Coordinates of C-alpha atoms in Angstrom, one line a residue:
M17 CA 30.3 -73.3 -20.4
A18 CA 27.5 -73.5 -23.1
T19 CA 29.6 -75.4 -26.3
T20 CA 29.2 -74.0 -29.7
D21 CA 27.8 -76.6 -32.8
R22 CA 29.9 -76.9 -35.8
G23 CA 28.3 -76.2 -38.4
G24 CA 28.4 -75.2 -42.3
A25 CA 30.9 -76.6 -44.2
N26 CA 32.6 -78.8 -40.9
A27 CA 28.9 -80.4 -40.9
A28 CA 29.0 -83.2 -38.2
I29 CA 30.1 -86.9 -39.7
L30 CA 28.7 -88.3 -36.5
S31 CA 25.2 -87.9 -35.0
I32 CA 23.6 -89.6 -31.8
R33 CA 19.9 -88.4 -31.3
G34 CA 17.6 -89.7 -28.6
I35 CA 19.3 -93.3 -27.5
T36 CA 18.2 -95.0 -24.7
K37 CA 19.7 -98.5 -23.4
H38 CA 18.0 -100.5 -20.3
F39 CA 19.8 -104.1 -18.6
G40 CA 16.1 -104.7 -17.0
S41 CA 14.8 -102.1 -14.7
L42 CA 18.0 -100.2 -14.8
A43 CA 18.5 -97.0 -17.5
A44 CA 21.9 -97.5 -18.9
N45 CA 21.1 -94.4 -21.2
Q46 CA 18.6 -92.2 -21.7
D47 CA 17.6 -90.2 -24.2
I48 CA 21.4 -89.4 -25.4
S49 CA 22.2 -86.6 -28.4
L50 CA 25.3 -85.9 -29.3
S51 CA 27.7 -85.2 -32.5
L52 CA 31.1 -85.1 -33.9
H53 CA 32.9 -83.5 -36.7
T54 CA 36.1 -83.9 -38.7
G55 CA 39.6 -84.1 -37.5
E56 CA 37.8 -83.2 -33.4
I57 CA 38.4 -84.8 -30.2
V58 CA 35.5 -84.9 -28.0
A59 CA 36.1 -86.5 -24.4
L60 CA 32.7 -88.8 -22.8
L61 CA 32.7 -87.9 -19.3
G62 CA 31.0 -89.7 -16.4
E63 CA 31.1 -91.4 -13.0
N64 CA 31.9 -95.2 -12.6
G65 CA 28.3 -96.9 -14.3
A66 CA 27.2 -92.8 -15.5
G67 CA 26.7 -95.0 -19.4
K68 CA 29.6 -93.7 -21.6
T69 CA 30.9 -97.5 -21.9
T70 CA 27.6 -98.4 -23.0
L71 CA 26.9 -96.0 -25.4
M72 CA 29.8 -96.2 -27.4
N73 CA 28.9 -99.9 -27.3
I74 CA 25.6 -99.3 -29.2
L75 CA 28.2 -97.3 -31.4
F76 CA 30.4 -99.7 -32.2
G77 CA 27.2 -102.3 -32.6
H78 CA 28.4 -104.6 -29.8
Y79 CA 24.8 -103.2 -28.2
R80 CA 21.8 -102.3 -29.9
A81 CA 19.3 -99.6 -28.6
D82 CA 15.6 -99.8 -27.1
S83 CA 14.9 -95.9 -28.6
G84 CA 16.8 -93.4 -30.7
S85 CA 18.9 -93.5 -33.7
I86 CA 22.6 -92.6 -35.5
E87 CA 23.5 -91.1 -38.0
A88 CA 27.3 -92.0 -39.6
F89 CA 28.5 -89.7 -42.4
G90 CA 25.2 -89.1 -43.8
E91 CA 24.1 -92.0 -43.4
P92 CA 21.8 -94.3 -41.1
L93 CA 23.2 -97.1 -38.8
E94 CA 20.2 -99.8 -38.0
Q95 CA 20.8 -102.7 -36.3
H96 CA 24.6 -102.9 -36.6
S97 CA 27.4 -105.4 -35.5
P98 CA 31.1 -103.9 -35.1
E99 CA 32.2 -105.8 -38.9
D100 CA 29.3 -103.4 -40.0
A101 CA 30.8 -100.2 -37.7
L102 CA 34.4 -101.0 -38.8
Q103 CA 33.2 -100.8 -42.6
R104 CA 31.7 -97.8 -42.0
G105 CA 34.8 -96.3 -40.6
I106 CA 34.0 -96.8 -37.1
G107 CA 36.9 -98.6 -34.8
M108 CA 36.4 -98.7 -30.9
V109 CA 40.6 -99.4 -28.9
H110 CA 38.7 -100.8 -25.5
Q111 CA 40.3 -100.0 -22.6
H112 CA 41.6 -104.4 -21.8
F113 CA 43.6 -105.2 -24.7
T114 CA 42.2 -107.9 -27.2
L115 CA 45.4 -108.8 -28.7
A116 CA 47.2 -112.5 -29.2
D117 CA 50.3 -112.5 -27.3
N118 CA 51.4 -115.2 -29.3
L119 CA 51.4 -113.5 -32.6
T120 CA 53.1 -110.9 -34.3
V121 CA 52.2 -107.3 -34.6
L122 CA 51.3 -108.3 -38.2
D123 CA 49.8 -111.5 -37.7
N124 CA 47.6 -109.2 -35.0
I125 CA 47.1 -106.3 -37.3
M126 CA 45.8 -108.7 -40.2
L127 CA 43.1 -111.3 -38.1
G128 CA 39.9 -111.0 -39.3
T129 CA 40.6 -108.7 -42.5
E130 CA 41.0 -111.7 -45.0
S131 CA 38.5 -114.0 -46.1
L132 CA 39.2 -117.6 -44.7
W133 CA 38.3 -118.7 -48.8
Q134 CA 41.3 -116.9 -49.4
P135 CA 44.2 -119.2 -51.0
F136 CA 46.9 -117.3 -49.7
S137 CA 47.9 -114.8 -47.7
R138 CA 49.1 -111.1 -48.8
R139 CA 51.1 -110.4 -45.9
H140 CA 53.6 -108.6 -48.1
A141 CA 51.0 -105.6 -49.1
A142 CA 49.8 -105.7 -46.0
R143 CA 52.8 -105.2 -45.1
N144 CA 54.2 -102.0 -47.5
R145 CA 50.7 -100.6 -46.6
L146 CA 51.1 -101.2 -42.5
H147 CA 53.9 -98.9 -42.4
Q148 CA 52.9 -96.4 -45.0
I149 CA 50.1 -96.3 -42.2
M150 CA 53.1 -95.9 -39.6
V151 CA 54.6 -93.4 -41.3
D152 CA 51.4 -91.6 -42.0
A153 CA 50.0 -91.6 -38.6
G154 CA 53.5 -91.2 -36.9
L155 CA 53.1 -94.6 -35.2
T156 CA 56.5 -97.1 -34.8
V157 CA 56.2 -100.4 -33.5
N158 CA 57.9 -103.3 -34.6
I159 CA 55.3 -105.1 -36.3
D160 CA 57.2 -108.7 -36.3
S161 CA 57.9 -108.2 -32.7
P162 CA 55.5 -111.4 -30.8
V163 CA 53.1 -109.1 -28.8
R164 CA 54.1 -110.7 -25.3
D165 CA 57.2 -109.1 -26.0
L166 CA 55.6 -105.2 -26.3
S167 CA 55.5 -102.8 -23.6
V168 CA 51.8 -101.7 -22.3
G169 CA 52.4 -98.2 -24.7
E170 CA 53.5 -100.4 -27.8
R171 CA 50.6 -101.9 -27.4
Q172 CA 48.2 -99.8 -27.3
R173 CA 49.8 -98.6 -30.3
V174 CA 49.0 -101.7 -31.9
E175 CA 45.5 -101.0 -31.0
I176 CA 45.1 -97.4 -32.8
L177 CA 47.1 -99.5 -35.9
K178 CA 44.3 -102.0 -36.3
A179 CA 41.5 -99.5 -36.2
L180 CA 43.6 -98.0 -39.0
Y181 CA 44.6 -100.8 -40.9
R182 CA 40.5 -100.9 -41.3
N183 CA 40.1 -97.3 -42.5
V184 CA 38.4 -95.9 -39.5
R185 CA 37.8 -92.1 -39.8
I186 CA 36.0 -92.1 -36.2
L187 CA 38.1 -93.7 -33.2
I188 CA 37.0 -94.6 -30.0
L189 CA 38.8 -94.7 -27.2
D190 CA 37.9 -96.1 -23.9
E191 CA 40.0 -95.0 -21.2
P192 CA 43.6 -94.9 -23.5
T193 CA 46.1 -94.2 -20.6
A194 CA 44.5 -95.7 -17.9
V195 CA 47.8 -98.0 -18.1
L196 CA 50.5 -96.2 -19.8
T197 CA 53.1 -94.2 -17.9
P198 CA 53.0 -90.4 -18.2
Q199 CA 55.8 -91.2 -20.9
E200 CA 53.4 -92.9 -22.9
V201 CA 50.6 -90.5 -22.0
D202 CA 52.7 -87.5 -23.4
D203 CA 53.8 -89.7 -26.6
L204 CA 50.0 -90.9 -27.0
F205 CA 48.7 -87.1 -27.0
V206 CA 51.4 -86.1 -29.9
L207 CA 49.7 -88.8 -32.0
L208 CA 46.2 -87.7 -31.5
R209 CA 46.6 -84.6 -31.8
S210 CA 49.0 -85.2 -34.8
M211 CA 46.0 -88.1 -36.5
A212 CA 43.3 -85.9 -35.7
S213 CA 45.1 -82.1 -38.2
R214 CA 44.4 -85.1 -41.0
G215 CA 41.3 -85.5 -39.9
L216 CA 40.8 -88.9 -37.6
A217 CA 37.4 -87.8 -35.3
I218 CA 38.0 -89.0 -31.9
I219 CA 36.3 -90.2 -28.9
I220 CA 38.1 -91.0 -25.6
I221 CA 36.0 -92.6 -22.8
S222 CA 38.6 -90.8 -19.5
H223 CA 38.2 -89.7 -15.9
K224 CA 41.4 -88.1 -15.6
L225 CA 40.6 -84.9 -15.9
H226 CA 44.1 -82.9 -16.3
E227 CA 44.3 -85.2 -19.1
V228 CA 40.9 -84.6 -20.6
L229 CA 42.0 -80.2 -20.8
A230 CA 45.2 -81.4 -22.7
I231 CA 43.4 -83.2 -25.8
S232 CA 40.0 -82.7 -26.2
D233 CA 38.3 -79.5 -27.9
R234 CA 34.8 -80.5 -26.3
V235 CA 33.8 -82.6 -23.6
V236 CA 29.9 -84.2 -22.5
V237 CA 29.0 -84.7 -19.7
L238 CA 27.0 -87.9 -18.7
R239 CA 25.8 -88.8 -15.0
G240 CA 23.3 -91.3 -14.1
G241 CA 22.8 -92.4 -18.4
E242 CA 22.0 -88.7 -19.0
V243 CA 24.0 -86.3 -20.8
V244 CA 24.4 -82.9 -17.6
G245 CA 26.4 -80.9 -19.5
T246 CA 28.6 -80.3 -22.6
A247 CA 31.3 -77.8 -22.7
D248 CA 33.5 -76.2 -24.7
T249 CA 37.8 -77.2 -23.4
A250 CA 38.9 -74.0 -23.0
T251 CA 36.1 -73.0 -21.2
V252 CA 35.9 -75.2 -18.2
N253 CA 38.8 -76.3 -15.5
R254 CA 39.3 -79.0 -14.0
N255 CA 37.1 -78.2 -11.2
Q256 CA 34.8 -77.1 -12.9
L257 CA 34.8 -80.2 -14.6
A258 CA 34.6 -82.4 -11.7
E259 CA 31.3 -81.0 -10.1
M260 CA 29.8 -81.6 -13.9
I261 CA 30.6 -85.0 -13.3
V262 CA 29.5 -86.1 -10.3
G263 CA 27.2 -83.8 -9.8
R264 CA 28.6 -81.6 -6.3
A265 CA 31.7 -80.1 -5.7
V266 CA 34.6 -82.5 -5.6
E267 CA 37.6 -81.6 -2.7
R268 CA 40.6 -84.6 -2.7
P269 CA 41.4 -85.4 1.5
S270 CA 44.8 -84.9 1.8
V271 CA 47.0 -86.6 4.7
E272 CA 47.3 -84.6 8.4
A273 CA 51.3 -84.6 9.2
R274 CA 51.2 -87.4 12.5
A275 CA 54.7 -89.5 14.2
A276 CA 54.9 -93.3 12.8
G277 CA 54.9 -95.9 14.9
E278 CA 55.9 -99.2 14.9
E279 CA 57.7 -100.6 12.5
L280 CA 54.8 -103.8 10.7
L281 CA 55.9 -104.4 7.7
A282 CA 59.4 -105.2 6.5
L283 CA 61.9 -106.5 3.8
K284 CA 65.5 -106.7 4.5
A285 CA 67.9 -107.0 1.9
V286 CA 65.6 -109.2 -0.5
T287 CA 66.0 -110.1 -4.3
V288 CA 64.1 -111.7 -6.5
R289 CA 66.0 -113.4 -9.5
D290 CA 63.1 -114.0 -12.9
R291 CA 63.7 -117.6 -13.3
T292 CA 63.9 -117.2 -17.7
T293 CA 66.9 -114.7 -17.4
R294 CA 68.1 -115.4 -13.7
R295 CA 68.4 -111.3 -14.4
N296 CA 67.4 -109.9 -10.6
S297 CA 63.8 -108.4 -10.7
L298 CA 64.6 -107.1 -7.1
S299 CA 67.9 -106.5 -5.8
N300 CA 68.9 -106.2 -2.4
I301 CA 65.9 -104.1 -2.2
D302 CA 65.9 -102.8 1.8
L303 CA 61.9 -101.5 2.3
Q304 CA 60.0 -100.6 6.1
V305 CA 56.0 -99.5 7.0
R306 CA 55.6 -98.8 10.0
A307 CA 52.4 -97.7 12.2
H308 CA 50.4 -94.5 11.2
E309 CA 52.2 -93.9 7.7
I310 CA 51.8 -94.2 3.9
V311 CA 54.9 -95.6 2.1
G312 CA 54.7 -94.5 -1.7
V313 CA 56.7 -96.3 -4.6
A314 CA 57.2 -94.7 -7.8
G315 CA 58.8 -96.0 -10.6
V316 CA 58.0 -96.7 -14.6
S317 CA 56.2 -99.6 -15.0
G318 CA 57.9 -102.2 -15.1
N319 CA 60.5 -101.7 -12.6
G320 CA 60.0 -104.2 -10.0
Q321 CA 56.8 -102.6 -8.4
A322 CA 54.6 -105.6 -10.3
T323 CA 57.4 -108.2 -8.4
L324 CA 57.4 -106.1 -5.0
A325 CA 53.6 -106.1 -5.1
S326 CA 54.0 -109.8 -5.3
V327 CA 56.4 -111.1 -3.5
L328 CA 54.3 -108.8 0.0
S329 CA 50.6 -110.6 -1.7
G330 CA 52.8 -114.5 -1.1
L331 CA 52.9 -115.0 -4.7
C332 CA 56.8 -114.6 -5.4
P333 CA 58.6 -115.9 -2.3
P334 CA 62.3 -114.3 -1.9
D335 CA 64.9 -115.8 -3.5
E336 CA 67.4 -113.7 -0.8
G337 CA 66.7 -112.1 2.2
D338 CA 63.9 -111.9 4.9
F339 CA 60.0 -111.3 4.8
V340 CA 59.1 -109.4 8.6
L341 CA 55.4 -109.3 9.3
L342 CA 54.2 -107.9 12.5
G343 CA 57.7 -108.9 14.0
D344 CA 58.0 -112.3 12.5
V345 CA 60.8 -113.7 10.0
L346 CA 58.3 -115.6 7.4
N347 CA 59.3 -117.9 5.5
R348 CA 57.6 -118.9 1.7
P349 CA 54.6 -117.0 3.2
S350 CA 50.9 -118.1 1.3
P351 CA 48.4 -115.8 1.2
R352 CA 46.3 -117.0 3.1
M353 CA 49.4 -116.9 6.0
L354 CA 49.6 -113.2 5.0
T355 CA 45.7 -112.4 5.8
S356 CA 44.9 -114.3 8.9
K357 CA 48.0 -112.2 10.3
G358 CA 47.0 -108.3 9.3
L359 CA 47.6 -107.9 5.9
A360 CA 45.2 -106.6 3.1
R361 CA 46.0 -106.8 -0.3
I362 CA 44.2 -104.8 -3.0
P363 CA 45.5 -106.0 -6.3
E364 CA 46.4 -104.3 -9.3
D365 CA 44.2 -105.3 -11.7
R366 CA 40.7 -105.8 -9.4
H367 CA 38.9 -107.3 -12.3
S368 CA 41.9 -111.0 -12.6
Q369 CA 42.6 -110.5 -9.3
G370 CA 40.2 -108.8 -7.3
V371 CA 37.0 -111.0 -7.8
I372 CA 35.5 -113.5 -9.1
S373 CA 33.1 -111.7 -11.6
E374 CA 30.7 -114.6 -11.7
M375 CA 29.7 -114.4 -7.8
S376 CA 27.2 -112.3 -6.4
L377 CA 29.1 -109.6 -4.4
W378 CA 28.1 -111.1 -0.5
E379 CA 30.1 -113.9 -2.3
N380 CA 32.5 -112.3 -3.1
L381 CA 33.1 -110.2 0.6
L382 CA 33.6 -113.8 2.5
L383 CA 37.1 -114.6 -0.4
D384 CA 38.5 -113.2 3.6
E385 CA 37.6 -112.4 6.2
L386 CA 34.4 -110.8 6.6
G387 CA 33.3 -108.8 9.7
Q388 CA 33.8 -109.7 12.7
Q389 CA 30.6 -111.8 13.0
P390 CA 31.8 -116.2 12.4
V391 CA 29.8 -116.8 9.2
W392 CA 31.3 -120.5 9.0
R393 CA 29.6 -122.9 12.1
M394 CA 32.2 -125.4 12.5
G395 CA 34.6 -124.1 10.2
L396 CA 32.5 -126.2 8.0
L397 CA 28.7 -125.1 7.1
L398 CA 28.4 -121.2 6.4
D399 CA 25.9 -119.7 7.6
R400 CA 24.5 -117.6 5.0
S401 CA 22.2 -115.9 6.2
T402 CA 24.7 -114.2 8.2
A403 CA 26.8 -113.5 6.1
R404 CA 24.4 -112.2 3.4
Q405 CA 23.5 -109.8 6.7
Q406 CA 27.3 -108.7 6.8
A407 CA 27.3 -108.0 2.7
C408 CA 24.4 -105.9 3.4
Q409 CA 26.2 -103.3 5.5
L410 CA 29.0 -103.5 4.5
I411 CA 28.0 -102.0 0.8
D412 CA 25.8 -99.8 2.8
E413 CA 28.7 -98.1 4.7
Y414 CA 31.1 -98.6 1.5
D415 CA 28.4 -97.2 -0.2
V416 CA 28.9 -99.8 -3.5
R417 CA 26.4 -99.4 -5.7
C418 CA 24.2 -101.4 -6.9
H419 CA 21.0 -103.5 -7.3
N420 CA 21.2 -106.0 -4.1
E421 CA 23.8 -108.8 -2.4
E422 CA 22.9 -111.2 -5.1
Q423 CA 24.2 -109.1 -7.8
P424 CA 26.8 -110.8 -10.0
V425 CA 30.2 -108.4 -8.9
G426 CA 31.1 -108.5 -12.9
L427 CA 28.1 -106.5 -14.1
L428 CA 29.3 -103.5 -10.7
S429 CA 31.1 -100.4 -12.5
G430 CA 34.9 -100.4 -12.2
G431 CA 34.7 -97.7 -9.1
N432 CA 31.8 -99.8 -6.7
M433 CA 34.3 -103.7 -7.7
Q434 CA 37.2 -101.1 -6.5
K435 CA 35.0 -100.1 -3.2
L436 CA 33.6 -103.7 -3.1
I437 CA 37.3 -104.8 -2.8
L438 CA 38.3 -102.4 -0.4
A439 CA 35.1 -103.2 1.9
R440 CA 36.3 -106.8 1.8
N441 CA 40.0 -105.8 3.3
L442 CA 39.0 -102.8 5.2
A443 CA 36.3 -104.5 7.8
R444 CA 39.5 -106.8 9.2
D445 CA 40.7 -103.7 10.4
P446 CA 43.8 -104.9 8.7
D447 CA 47.3 -104.1 10.2
V448 CA 49.0 -103.7 7.2
I449 CA 47.4 -102.6 3.5
L450 CA 48.8 -103.7 0.0
A451 CA 47.6 -100.9 -1.8
N452 CA 48.5 -102.2 -5.5
Q453 CA 46.9 -98.9 -8.1
P454 CA 43.7 -98.3 -6.2
T455 CA 42.6 -95.6 -8.1
R456 CA 43.7 -96.7 -12.3
G457 CA 40.5 -96.1 -14.2
L458 CA 38.3 -93.8 -11.4
D459 CA 36.5 -91.5 -11.4
E460 CA 36.9 -88.1 -9.5
G461 CA 34.4 -88.8 -6.6
A462 CA 35.6 -92.7 -6.6
I463 CA 39.2 -91.4 -6.1
S464 CA 38.3 -89.2 -3.5
A465 CA 36.7 -92.0 -1.8
V466 CA 39.4 -94.1 -2.0
H467 CA 41.8 -91.8 -0.9
S468 CA 39.6 -90.8 2.6
L469 CA 39.6 -94.9 3.1
L470 CA 43.1 -95.2 3.0
I471 CA 43.5 -91.9 4.5
D472 CA 41.2 -93.6 7.6
A473 CA 43.0 -96.8 7.5
R474 CA 45.7 -95.0 8.1
N475 CA 44.5 -92.7 11.0
R476 CA 43.7 -95.6 12.6
G477 CA 46.8 -96.9 12.7
A478 CA 47.4 -99.5 9.6
G479 CA 50.5 -98.8 8.1
I480 CA 50.4 -98.9 4.2
L481 CA 52.6 -99.5 0.9
L482 CA 51.6 -97.2 -2.0
I483 CA 52.6 -98.4 -5.3
T484 CA 51.3 -95.8 -7.7
E485 CA 52.0 -94.3 -11.3
D486 CA 49.8 -91.7 -10.7
L487 CA 52.2 -88.9 -8.9
D488 CA 49.3 -86.4 -7.9
E489 CA 47.9 -89.4 -5.9
L490 CA 51.8 -90.6 -5.0
L491 CA 52.5 -87.2 -4.1
R492 CA 49.3 -85.9 -2.0
L493 CA 49.1 -89.1 0.3
S494 CA 52.2 -90.3 1.0
D495 CA 54.1 -89.7 4.1
R496 CA 57.0 -91.3 2.6
V497 CA 58.6 -92.2 -1.5
V498 CA 60.6 -94.7 -2.1
V499 CA 61.2 -94.5 -6.1
M500 CA 61.6 -98.1 -8.1
H501 CA 64.5 -98.4 -11.1
D502 CA 65.7 -101.6 -13.1
G503 CA 65.0 -103.9 -9.4
H504 CA 66.3 -101.3 -7.1
M505 CA 65.0 -99.4 -4.7
S506 CA 65.5 -95.8 -3.3
E507 CA 66.7 -94.7 0.4
S508 CA 63.1 -92.4 1.4
L509 CA 62.5 -89.6 0.8
P510 CA 59.5 -87.2 2.7
G511 CA 56.9 -86.8 1.0
S512 CA 56.0 -83.0 1.8
G513 CA 59.5 -82.1 0.3
L514 CA 59.5 -83.5 -3.1
T515 CA 58.5 -82.3 -6.4
P516 CA 57.5 -84.4 -9.9
R517 CA 60.5 -83.0 -11.2
E518 CA 62.4 -84.1 -8.7
L519 CA 60.6 -87.7 -9.0
G520 CA 60.7 -88.2 -12.7
L521 CA 64.5 -88.0 -12.6
R522 CA 64.8 -90.5 -9.9
M523 CA 62.4 -92.6 -11.8
S524 CA 65.0 -92.5 -14.3
G525 CA 67.3 -94.1 -11.9
A526 CA 68.7 -91.1 -10.9
F527 CA 69.1 -92.4 -7.3
D528 CA 72.6 -92.1 -4.9
N529 CA 71.5 -96.2 -3.7
N530 CA 71.6 -97.8 -7.5
P531 CA 74.9 -98.9 -8.4
T532 CA 75.9 -98.2 -12.2

């Protein structure tokens, strides 16, 4: 798996040598070196917390390295800011978009490119230049549209346009496909290949190994803040990459067939209307989840899955129909009521909905019921000693890698943050689990751990509703599958008999009980 060095006429335009960065006693990066060449796409791989984003933040100027050097286009890059990096031709598109929803695409792209002392904005020249960039790069987006009206894939394009508008020659993409649909991923890869063929050098941080194999020329693997392997992509397969990343062979667990039990959760003829458009976000939904089964929900983003999750979380009451949990019809249930009745929620956005970043691990573990022992005296006074003790037990049981239970949750990697959310929810031994995009943005090792936890809960008797845009995950875990399109839900199908192609057709609306 040795990689070739591209020297000679195609000398490196970026050289990172011996970069080391500590946060307190934690070595986030340790003596890292890598290079990048014109027109090359390099994938930077590693587990959550391996140091990938830290390294790229050092390159882009968000962080300062403790030691080491960076050379870009033959000149040293020292003590630089993001503005300096952009001026030197280095741009970065972060995993979480940094766009102003109330501004147009054009305004977002121009933001920060003109002097405050300039007497007037040169919007006409900017518009013409932006149109030319879109033609050259093969990008299409309505530059007069407010960002709030764009799809996730279109917002990704705006972020890339922001970088290209600033004449970047090196583009860093941090988890660029984490929130994209399969169709949007295909479009993005066509775009990236086109830009690379025109000389743009690209570094991609990703956990999706099949995508890495499809798009990159070379891979660099980090583990524990150090480079543990490099390879030309054509010389490795998915299993080899997974083993390089984790340091051991990784196999995702599979679900063994077993008979489903009694009904635990049901939606009966549920309809939800959008308060603004008065259109139906959900239309006459019938859904059943039983004990000992995982029901997968497939669909292109924006077809009602988010509303379905909001209904089942108690955040959006149905306008019509019944919500039944453990045999009881619930009238406008609150999140607290649903939690107390045995429903656990793994939210789609772990950062904004799953944790409070400024609070410690043990405090976050108290956001839902924690274990079996009481942590409240007379329902009023918090038993901090017991709470911390239980937190330490769960941190150990669920392998949440952290300094200690006092650490702010916001300092955890994405995978460890997700395991903390699972610990908080699964420790209660819930009857029903709503798992919404449970492995989005996670590495192979963390994905395997999350899958094992969900399968174990299912085998113990829980009913699980799995909402995911990862078709491999859906087909691997689901006993039954339903498909959503335009607020409608298909009848359920056995998960074992489905293929990605058939699912793709159904995701486009081709199922029998979808009104035309």
